[in-house]
PDB file of C-alpha atoms in Angstrom:
ATOM      1  CA  MET E  18      87.678   0.195 -39.152  1.00  0.00           C
ATOM      2  CA  PRO E  19      90.198  -2.291 -36.903  1.00  0.00           C
ATOM      3  CA  LEU E  20      88.268  -5.392 -35.090  1.00  0.00           C
ATOM      4  CA  PHE E  21      87.353  -4.520 -30.961  1.00  0.00           C
ATOM      5  CA  ARG E  22      89.789  -7.199 -29.587  1.00  0.00           C
ATOM      6  CA  GLY E  23      88.155  -6.773 -26.222  1.00  0.00           C
ATOM      7  CA  GLY E  24      85.377  -8.917 -27.411  1.00  0.00           C
ATOM      8  CA  ASP E  25      82.807  -7.514 -29.383  1.00  0.00           C
ATOM      9  CA  ARG E  26      81.701 -10.983 -31.467  1.00  0.00           C
ATOM     10  CA  GLN E  27      78.586  -9.757 -33.370  1.00  0.00           C
ATOM     11  CA  ALA E  28      81.100  -5.826 -34.241  1.00  0.00           C
ATOM     12  CA  ASN E  29      83.795  -8.143 -34.717  1.00  0.00           C
ATOM     13  CA  ALA E  30      81.301 -10.476 -37.712  1.00  0.00           C
ATOM     14  CA  ALA E  31      79.245  -6.818 -38.924  1.00  0.00           C
ATOM     15  CA  VAL E  32      83.214  -5.797 -39.857  1.00  0.00           C
ATOM     16  CA  TYR E  33      84.460  -9.072 -41.056  1.00  0.00           C
ATOM     17  CA  ARG E  34      81.202  -8.764 -43.766  1.00  0.00           C
ATOM     18  CA  ALA E  35      81.586  -5.285 -44.734  1.00  0.00           C
ATOM     19  CA  THR E  36      85.321  -5.617 -45.571  1.00  0.00           C
ATOM     20  CA  LEU E  37      84.383  -8.693 -47.492  1.00  0.00           C
ATOM     21  CA  VAL E  38      81.463  -7.639 -49.284  1.00  0.00           C
ATOM     22  CA  ARG E  39      83.520  -4.464 -50.208  1.00  0.00           C
ATOM     23  CA  MET E  40      86.461  -6.829 -50.870  1.00  0.00           C
ATOM     24  CA  ARG E  41      84.147  -8.098 -54.045  1.00  0.00           C
ATOM     25  CA  HIS E  42      83.006  -4.979 -55.421  1.00  0.00           C
ATOM     26  CA  HIS E  43      85.560  -2.192 -55.128  1.00  0.00           C
ATOM     27  CA  GLU E  44      88.790  -2.107 -57.320  1.00  0.00           C
ATOM     28  CA  GLN E  45      90.896   0.220 -55.011  1.00  0.00           C
ATOM     29  CA  THR E  46      89.906  -2.068 -51.775  1.00  0.00           C
ATOM     30  CA  ARG E  47      91.350  -4.995 -53.746  1.00  0.00           C
ATOM     31  CA  ALA E  48      94.921  -3.309 -55.064  1.00  0.00           C
ATOM     32  CA  TYR E  49      95.408  -2.105 -51.367  1.00  0.00           C
ATOM     33  CA  ALA E  50      94.577  -5.993 -50.073  1.00  0.00           C
ATOM     34  CA  ARG E  51      97.219  -6.873 -52.528  1.00  0.00           C
ATOM     35  CA  LYS E  52      99.705  -4.197 -52.117  1.00  0.00           C
ATOM     36  CA  SER E  53      99.637  -4.671 -48.606  1.00  0.00           C
ATOM     37  CA  LEU E  54      99.668  -8.520 -48.428  1.00  0.00           C
ATOM     38  CA  GLN E  55     102.499  -8.408 -51.174  1.00  0.00           C
ATOM     39  CA  GLU E  56     104.413  -5.949 -48.467  1.00  0.00           C
ATOM     40  CA  GLU E  57     104.064  -8.173 -45.325  1.00  0.00           C
ATOM     41  CA  LYS E  58     103.970 -11.626 -46.069  1.00  0.00           C
ATOM     42  CA  GLY E  59     104.673 -11.940 -49.690  1.00  0.00           C
ATOM     43  CA  ASP E  60     102.273 -14.569 -51.303  1.00  0.00           C
ATOM     44  CA  GLN E  61      99.663 -15.424 -48.907  1.00  0.00           C
ATOM     45  CA  SER E  62      95.907 -15.553 -49.965  1.00  0.00           C
ATOM     46  CA  LEU E  63      93.761 -12.556 -50.200  1.00  0.00           C
ATOM     47  CA  PRO E  64      91.319 -12.089 -46.879  1.00  0.00           C
ATOM     48  CA  GLU E  65      88.161 -13.220 -48.738  1.00  0.00           C
ATOM     49  CA  THR E  66      89.244 -16.665 -49.451  1.00  0.00           C
ATOM     50  CA  ARG E  67      90.260 -16.860 -45.849  1.00  0.00           C
ATOM     51  CA  HIS E  68      87.946 -18.532 -43.274  1.00  0.00           C
ATOM     52  CA  HIS E  69      86.511 -16.162 -40.293  1.00  0.00           C
ATOM     53  CA  PRO E  70      88.751 -16.636 -37.714  1.00  0.00           C
TER      54      PRO E  70
END
C-alpha cells in the first residue's frame, strides 16, 4: 500500500508501522525489500533501520 501523498498523516503513520512489523516478521517481505534496494541504489540500509520521515 502506498503512502498518501496528500498529507493524511495518521494513515501514513499506520502504513509505516505496519510495514515495519511486516519487515521484522515476514521473511518474504525482507527478501523483497533487499532485492528492491539492491536494484535501486546498491548498499542502502533496509527501511527498518531508517528514521520515520
